[in-house]
Structures are given as structure tokens and as C-alpha cells.
Coordinates of N, CA, C and O in Angstrom, one line a residue:
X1 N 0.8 -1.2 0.0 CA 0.0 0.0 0.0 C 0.9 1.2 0.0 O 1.9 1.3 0.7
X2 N 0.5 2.5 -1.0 CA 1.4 3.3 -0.6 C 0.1 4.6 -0.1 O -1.1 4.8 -0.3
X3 N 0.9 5.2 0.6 CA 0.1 6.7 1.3 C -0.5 7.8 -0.2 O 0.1 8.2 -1.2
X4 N -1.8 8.0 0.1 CA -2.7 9.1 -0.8 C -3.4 9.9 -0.1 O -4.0 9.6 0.9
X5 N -3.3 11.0 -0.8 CA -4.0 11.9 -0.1 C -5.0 12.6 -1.0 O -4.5 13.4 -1.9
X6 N -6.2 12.3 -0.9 CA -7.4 12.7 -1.7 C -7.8 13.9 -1.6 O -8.4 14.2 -0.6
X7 N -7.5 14.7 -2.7 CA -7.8 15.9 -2.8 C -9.4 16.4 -3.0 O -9.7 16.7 -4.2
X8 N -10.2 16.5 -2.2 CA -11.5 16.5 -2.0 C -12.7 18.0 -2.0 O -12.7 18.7 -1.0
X9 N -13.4 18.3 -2.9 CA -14.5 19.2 -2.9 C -14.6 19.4 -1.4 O -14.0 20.2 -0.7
X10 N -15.5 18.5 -1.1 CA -16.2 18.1 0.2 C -15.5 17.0 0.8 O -14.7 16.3 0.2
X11 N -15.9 16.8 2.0 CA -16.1 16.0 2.8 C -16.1 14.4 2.2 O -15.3 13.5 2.5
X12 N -17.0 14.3 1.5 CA -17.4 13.2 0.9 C -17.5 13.1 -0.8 O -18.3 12.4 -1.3
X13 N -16.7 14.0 -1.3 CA -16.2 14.0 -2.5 C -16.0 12.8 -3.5 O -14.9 12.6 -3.9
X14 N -16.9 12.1 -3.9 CA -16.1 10.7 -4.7 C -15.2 10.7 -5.8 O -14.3 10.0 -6.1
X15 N -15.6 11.6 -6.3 CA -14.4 11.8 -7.7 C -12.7 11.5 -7.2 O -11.8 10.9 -7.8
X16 N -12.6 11.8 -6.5 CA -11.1 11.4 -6.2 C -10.7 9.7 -6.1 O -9.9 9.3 -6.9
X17 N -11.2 9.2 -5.5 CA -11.3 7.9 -5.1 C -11.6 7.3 -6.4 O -10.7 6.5 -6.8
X18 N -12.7 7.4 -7.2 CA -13.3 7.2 -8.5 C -12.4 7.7 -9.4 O -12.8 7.6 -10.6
X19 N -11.3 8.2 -9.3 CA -10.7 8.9 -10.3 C -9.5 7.8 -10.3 O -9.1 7.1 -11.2
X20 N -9.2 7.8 -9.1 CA -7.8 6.8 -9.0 C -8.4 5.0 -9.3 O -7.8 3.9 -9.5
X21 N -9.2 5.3 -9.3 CA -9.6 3.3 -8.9 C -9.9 3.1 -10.5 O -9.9 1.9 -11.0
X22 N -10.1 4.0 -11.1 CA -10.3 4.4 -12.8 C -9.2 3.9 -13.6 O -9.1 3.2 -14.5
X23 N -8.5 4.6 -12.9 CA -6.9 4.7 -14.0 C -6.2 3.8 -13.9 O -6.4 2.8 -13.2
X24 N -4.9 4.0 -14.8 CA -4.4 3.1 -14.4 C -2.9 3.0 -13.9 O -1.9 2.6 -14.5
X25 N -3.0 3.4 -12.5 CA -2.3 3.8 -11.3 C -2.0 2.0 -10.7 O -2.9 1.1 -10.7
X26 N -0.6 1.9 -10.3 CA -0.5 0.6 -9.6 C -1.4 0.0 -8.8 O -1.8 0.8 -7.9
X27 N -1.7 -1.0 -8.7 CA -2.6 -1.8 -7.5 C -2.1 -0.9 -6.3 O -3.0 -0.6 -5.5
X28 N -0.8 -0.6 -6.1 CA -0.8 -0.2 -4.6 C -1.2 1.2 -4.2 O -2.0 1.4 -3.3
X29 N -0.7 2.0 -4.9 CA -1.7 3.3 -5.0 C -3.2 3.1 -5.2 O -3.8 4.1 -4.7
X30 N -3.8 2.3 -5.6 CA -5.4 2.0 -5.7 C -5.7 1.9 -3.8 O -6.3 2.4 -2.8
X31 N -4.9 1.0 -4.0 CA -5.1 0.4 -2.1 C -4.9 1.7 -1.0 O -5.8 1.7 -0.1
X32 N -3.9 2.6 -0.8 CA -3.3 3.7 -0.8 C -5.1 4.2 -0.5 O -5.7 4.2 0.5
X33 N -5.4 4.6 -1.8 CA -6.7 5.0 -2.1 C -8.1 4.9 -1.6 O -9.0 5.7 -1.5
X34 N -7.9 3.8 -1.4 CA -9.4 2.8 -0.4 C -8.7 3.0 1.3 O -9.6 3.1 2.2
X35 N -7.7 2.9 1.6 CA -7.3 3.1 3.1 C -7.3 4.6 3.2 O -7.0 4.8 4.4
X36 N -7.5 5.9 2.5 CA -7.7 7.0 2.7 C -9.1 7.3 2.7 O -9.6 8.3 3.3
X37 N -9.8 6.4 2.0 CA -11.4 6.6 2.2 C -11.8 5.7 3.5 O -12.9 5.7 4.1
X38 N -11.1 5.2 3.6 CA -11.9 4.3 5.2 C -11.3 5.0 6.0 O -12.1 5.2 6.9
X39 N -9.9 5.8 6.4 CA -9.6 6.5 7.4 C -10.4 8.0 7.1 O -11.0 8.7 8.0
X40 N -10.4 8.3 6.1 CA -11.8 9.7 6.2 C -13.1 9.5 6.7 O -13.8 10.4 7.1
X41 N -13.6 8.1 6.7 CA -15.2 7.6 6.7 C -15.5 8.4 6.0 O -15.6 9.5 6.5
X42 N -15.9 8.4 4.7 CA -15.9 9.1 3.7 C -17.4 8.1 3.7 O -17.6 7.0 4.0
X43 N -18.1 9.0 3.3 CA -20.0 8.1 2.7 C -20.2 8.5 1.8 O -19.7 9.6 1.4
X44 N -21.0 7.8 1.2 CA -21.2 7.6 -0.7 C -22.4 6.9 -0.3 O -22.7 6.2 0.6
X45 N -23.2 7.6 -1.4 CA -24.3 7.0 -1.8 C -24.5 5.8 -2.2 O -23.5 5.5 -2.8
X46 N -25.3 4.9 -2.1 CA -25.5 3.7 -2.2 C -25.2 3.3 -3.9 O -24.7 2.2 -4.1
X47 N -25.4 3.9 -4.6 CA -24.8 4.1 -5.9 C -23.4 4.0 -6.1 O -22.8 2.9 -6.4
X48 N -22.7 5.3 -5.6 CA -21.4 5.2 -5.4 C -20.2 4.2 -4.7 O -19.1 3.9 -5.1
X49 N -20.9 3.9 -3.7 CA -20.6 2.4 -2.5 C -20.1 1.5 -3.8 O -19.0 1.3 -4.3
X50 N -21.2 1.2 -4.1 CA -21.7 -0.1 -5.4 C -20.5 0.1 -6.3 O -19.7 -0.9 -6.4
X51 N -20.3 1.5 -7.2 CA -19.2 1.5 -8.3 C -17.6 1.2 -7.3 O -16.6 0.5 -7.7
X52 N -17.7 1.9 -6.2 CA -16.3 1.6 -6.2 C -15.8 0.5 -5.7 O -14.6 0.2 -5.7
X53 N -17.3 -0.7 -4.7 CA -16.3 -1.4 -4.5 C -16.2 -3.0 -6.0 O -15.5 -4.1 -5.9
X54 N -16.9 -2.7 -6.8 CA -16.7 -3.0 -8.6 C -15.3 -2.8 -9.0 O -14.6 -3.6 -9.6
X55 N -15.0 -1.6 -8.7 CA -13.8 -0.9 -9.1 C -12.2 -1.5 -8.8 O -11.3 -1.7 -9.6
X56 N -12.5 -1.4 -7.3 CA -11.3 -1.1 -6.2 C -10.4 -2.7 -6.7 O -10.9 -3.6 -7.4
X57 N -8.9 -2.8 -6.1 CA -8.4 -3.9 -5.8 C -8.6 -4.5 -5.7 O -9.0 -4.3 -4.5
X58 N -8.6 -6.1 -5.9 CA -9.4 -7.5 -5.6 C -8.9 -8.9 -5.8 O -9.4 -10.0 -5.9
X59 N -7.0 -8.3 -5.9 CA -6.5 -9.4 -6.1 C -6.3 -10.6 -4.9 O -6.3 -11.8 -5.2
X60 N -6.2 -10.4 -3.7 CA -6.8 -11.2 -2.7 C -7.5 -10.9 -1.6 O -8.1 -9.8 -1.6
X61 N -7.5 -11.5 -0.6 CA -8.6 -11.3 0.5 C -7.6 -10.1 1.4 O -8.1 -9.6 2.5
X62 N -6.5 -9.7 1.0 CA -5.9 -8.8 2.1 C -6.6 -7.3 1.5 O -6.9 -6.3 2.1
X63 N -6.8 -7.6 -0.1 CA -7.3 -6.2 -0.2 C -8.4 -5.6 0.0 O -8.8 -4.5 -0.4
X64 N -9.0 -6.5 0.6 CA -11.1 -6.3 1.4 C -10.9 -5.6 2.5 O -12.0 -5.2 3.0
X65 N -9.7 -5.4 3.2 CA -9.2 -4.8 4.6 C -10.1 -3.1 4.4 O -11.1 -2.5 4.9
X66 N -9.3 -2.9 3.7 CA -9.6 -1.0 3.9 C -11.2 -1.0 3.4 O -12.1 -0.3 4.0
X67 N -11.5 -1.6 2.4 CA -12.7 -1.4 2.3 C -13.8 -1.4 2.5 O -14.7 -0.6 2.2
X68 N -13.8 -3.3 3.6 CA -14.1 -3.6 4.5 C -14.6 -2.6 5.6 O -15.8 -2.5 5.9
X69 N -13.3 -1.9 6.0 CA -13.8 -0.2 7.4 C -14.4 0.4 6.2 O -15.6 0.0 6.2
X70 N -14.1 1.0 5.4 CA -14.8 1.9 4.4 C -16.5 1.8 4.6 O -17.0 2.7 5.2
X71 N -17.1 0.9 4.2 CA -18.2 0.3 4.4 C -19.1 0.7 5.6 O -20.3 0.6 5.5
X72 N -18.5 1.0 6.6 CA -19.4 1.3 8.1 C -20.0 2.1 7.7 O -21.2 2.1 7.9
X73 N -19.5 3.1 6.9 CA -20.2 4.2 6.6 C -21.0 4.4 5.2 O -21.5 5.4 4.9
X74 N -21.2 3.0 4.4 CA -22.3 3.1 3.2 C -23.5 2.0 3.4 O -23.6 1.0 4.2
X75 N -23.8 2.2 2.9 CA -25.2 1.1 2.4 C -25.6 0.4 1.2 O -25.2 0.9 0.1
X76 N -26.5 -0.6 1.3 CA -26.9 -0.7 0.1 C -27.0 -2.0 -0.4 O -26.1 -2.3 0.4
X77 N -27.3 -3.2 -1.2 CA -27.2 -4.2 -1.3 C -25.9 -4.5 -1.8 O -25.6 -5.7 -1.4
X78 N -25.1 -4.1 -2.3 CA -23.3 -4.5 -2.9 C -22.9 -4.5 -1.8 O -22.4 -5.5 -1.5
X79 N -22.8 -3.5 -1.0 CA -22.1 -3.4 0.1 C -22.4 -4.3 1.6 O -21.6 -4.3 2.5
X80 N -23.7 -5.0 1.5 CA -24.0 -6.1 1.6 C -23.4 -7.5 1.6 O -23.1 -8.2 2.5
X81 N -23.4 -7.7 0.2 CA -22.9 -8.8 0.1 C -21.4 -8.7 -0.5 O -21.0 -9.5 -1.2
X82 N -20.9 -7.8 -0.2 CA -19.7 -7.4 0.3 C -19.2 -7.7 1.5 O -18.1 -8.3 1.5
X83 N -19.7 -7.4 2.9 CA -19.4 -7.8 3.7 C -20.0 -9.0 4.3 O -19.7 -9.4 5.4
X84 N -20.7 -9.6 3.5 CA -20.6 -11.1 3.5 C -19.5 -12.0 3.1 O -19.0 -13.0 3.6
X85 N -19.1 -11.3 1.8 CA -18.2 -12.0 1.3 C -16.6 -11.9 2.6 O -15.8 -12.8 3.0
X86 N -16.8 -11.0 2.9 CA -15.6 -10.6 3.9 C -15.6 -11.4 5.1 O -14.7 -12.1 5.5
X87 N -17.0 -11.3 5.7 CA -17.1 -12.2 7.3 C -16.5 -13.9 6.9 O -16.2 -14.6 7.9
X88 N -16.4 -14.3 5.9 CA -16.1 -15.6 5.2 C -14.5 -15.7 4.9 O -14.3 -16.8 4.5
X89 N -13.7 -15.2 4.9 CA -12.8 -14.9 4.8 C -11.5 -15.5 5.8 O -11.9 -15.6 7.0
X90 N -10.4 -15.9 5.5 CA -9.6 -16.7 5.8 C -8.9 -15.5 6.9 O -8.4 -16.1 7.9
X91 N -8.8 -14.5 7.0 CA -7.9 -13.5 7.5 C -8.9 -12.8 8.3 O -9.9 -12.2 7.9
X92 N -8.5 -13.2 9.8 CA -9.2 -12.6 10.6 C -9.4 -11.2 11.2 O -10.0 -10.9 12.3
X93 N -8.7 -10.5 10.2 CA -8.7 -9.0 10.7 C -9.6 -8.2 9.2 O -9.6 -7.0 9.1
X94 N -10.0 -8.8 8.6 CA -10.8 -8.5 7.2 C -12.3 -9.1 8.0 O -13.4 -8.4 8.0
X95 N -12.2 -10.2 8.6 CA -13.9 -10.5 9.2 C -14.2 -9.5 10.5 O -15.3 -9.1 10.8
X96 N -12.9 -9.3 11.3 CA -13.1 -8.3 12.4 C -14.0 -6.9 11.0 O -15.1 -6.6 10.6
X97 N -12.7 -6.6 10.7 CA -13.7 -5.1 10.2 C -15.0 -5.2 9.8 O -15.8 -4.4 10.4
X98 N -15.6 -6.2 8.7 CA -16.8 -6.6 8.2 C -17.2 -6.5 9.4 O -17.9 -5.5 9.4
X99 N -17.2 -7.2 10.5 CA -18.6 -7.6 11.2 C -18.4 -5.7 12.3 O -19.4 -4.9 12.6
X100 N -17.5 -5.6 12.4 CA -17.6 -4.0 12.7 C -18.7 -2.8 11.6 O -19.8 -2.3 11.7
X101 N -17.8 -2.9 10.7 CA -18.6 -2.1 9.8 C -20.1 -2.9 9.3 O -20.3 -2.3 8.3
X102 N -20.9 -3.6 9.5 CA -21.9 -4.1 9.4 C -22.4 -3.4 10.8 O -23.3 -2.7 10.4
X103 N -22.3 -3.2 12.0 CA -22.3 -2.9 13.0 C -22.6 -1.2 13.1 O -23.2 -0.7 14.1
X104 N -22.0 -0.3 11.8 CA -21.9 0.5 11.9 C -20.9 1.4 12.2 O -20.8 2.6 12.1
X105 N -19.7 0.2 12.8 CA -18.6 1.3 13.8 C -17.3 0.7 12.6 O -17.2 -0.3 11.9
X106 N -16.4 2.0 12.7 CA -15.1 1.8 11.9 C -14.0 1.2 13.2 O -13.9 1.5 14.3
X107 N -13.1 0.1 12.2 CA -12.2 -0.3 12.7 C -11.0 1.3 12.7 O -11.0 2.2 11.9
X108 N -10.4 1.1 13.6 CA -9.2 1.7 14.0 C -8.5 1.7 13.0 O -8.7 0.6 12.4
X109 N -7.6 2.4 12.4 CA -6.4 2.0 10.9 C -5.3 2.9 11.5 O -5.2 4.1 11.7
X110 N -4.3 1.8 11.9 CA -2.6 2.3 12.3 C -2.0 1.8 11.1 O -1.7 0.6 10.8
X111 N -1.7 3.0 10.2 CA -0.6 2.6 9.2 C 1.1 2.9 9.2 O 2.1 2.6 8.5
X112 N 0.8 3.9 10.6 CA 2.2 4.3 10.1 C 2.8 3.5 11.6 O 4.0 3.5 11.8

């Protein structure tokens, strides 16, 4: 994962996030990307929830982590069965956040 810093309208600005998860910027900068929207608790409309987690990194179960927290804060049926998919998951700190953010509450994120 490398560190990003989303340069944001608002608060909850998706174009940034949507911009990077677009292009075609390394998997780790994408990741970078989704751990800056789960440490903002950044909320997206149930629409938006839906495109980025379509979008985001998904080459294994470590990359469901940030997104995982991301999630406390959206709704919606993808995001759903999203964190179903996560509570199923071999890595017990990807089912911690799911069943947190299903809960409502964000996991803690120490990156540095």
C-alpha cells in the first residue's frame, strides 16, 4: 500500500477515489486510495458504495481490509454482500472489520 492523499471538494467528494480506482495507477496506490477513504469515513451514496467497491483492488482477501472499514459508513445491497463476502474470509482481521462495519462502527487504521 502506498500513502494518498485525496484531494476533495467536500467531505465526501467521490471523484477522487473514483478517479484513482479508474486509471491506471498501480494496484498499490489504488489500495493507498481505499485506506484513505476508510480513514476519512468518507460516505457515498448507495450508488457510489456499489461502483467503487466493482472498481477497487481485488486481487486477494488482504485487499477487502480498507474497504471492509470503508463500508461502516455506506449502504446498500453490494455493500452487503460485500461484507458477507468478507465475514467468510480466511484473515481474521478482514472478518473483524466486516462484522464492525456491518455494525456501523469503523475499525481503527494504524498505518504508520
Amino acid at each position: 500500500m502506498s500513502i494518498v492523499r485525496l484531494a476533495r471538494k467536500d467531505d465526501n467528494d467521490p471523484e477522487p477515489i473514483l478517479a484513482i480506482l479508474r486509471s491506471n495507477y498501480h494496484w498499490l496506490v489504488k489500495s493507498g486510495a481505499t485506506c484513505a477513504t476508510a480513514m476519512l469515513k468518507m460516505r457515498f451514496t448507495e450508488e457510489i458504495a456499489a461502483s467503487i467497491l466493482s472498481i477497487a483492488p481485488n486481487r486477494d482477501e488482504g485487499d477487502w481490509y480498507f474497504l471492509a472499514i470503508a463500508c461502516a459508513g455506506w449502504s446498500g445491497p453490494a455493500v452487503g454482500r460485500f461484507l458477507e463476502t468478507c465475514e467468510q474470509s480466511r484473515l481474521g482481521f478482514v472478518r473483524e472489520a466486516a462484522l464492525l462495519a456491518r455494525a456501523g462502527k469503523y475499525k481503527r487504521i494504524s498505518i504508520l
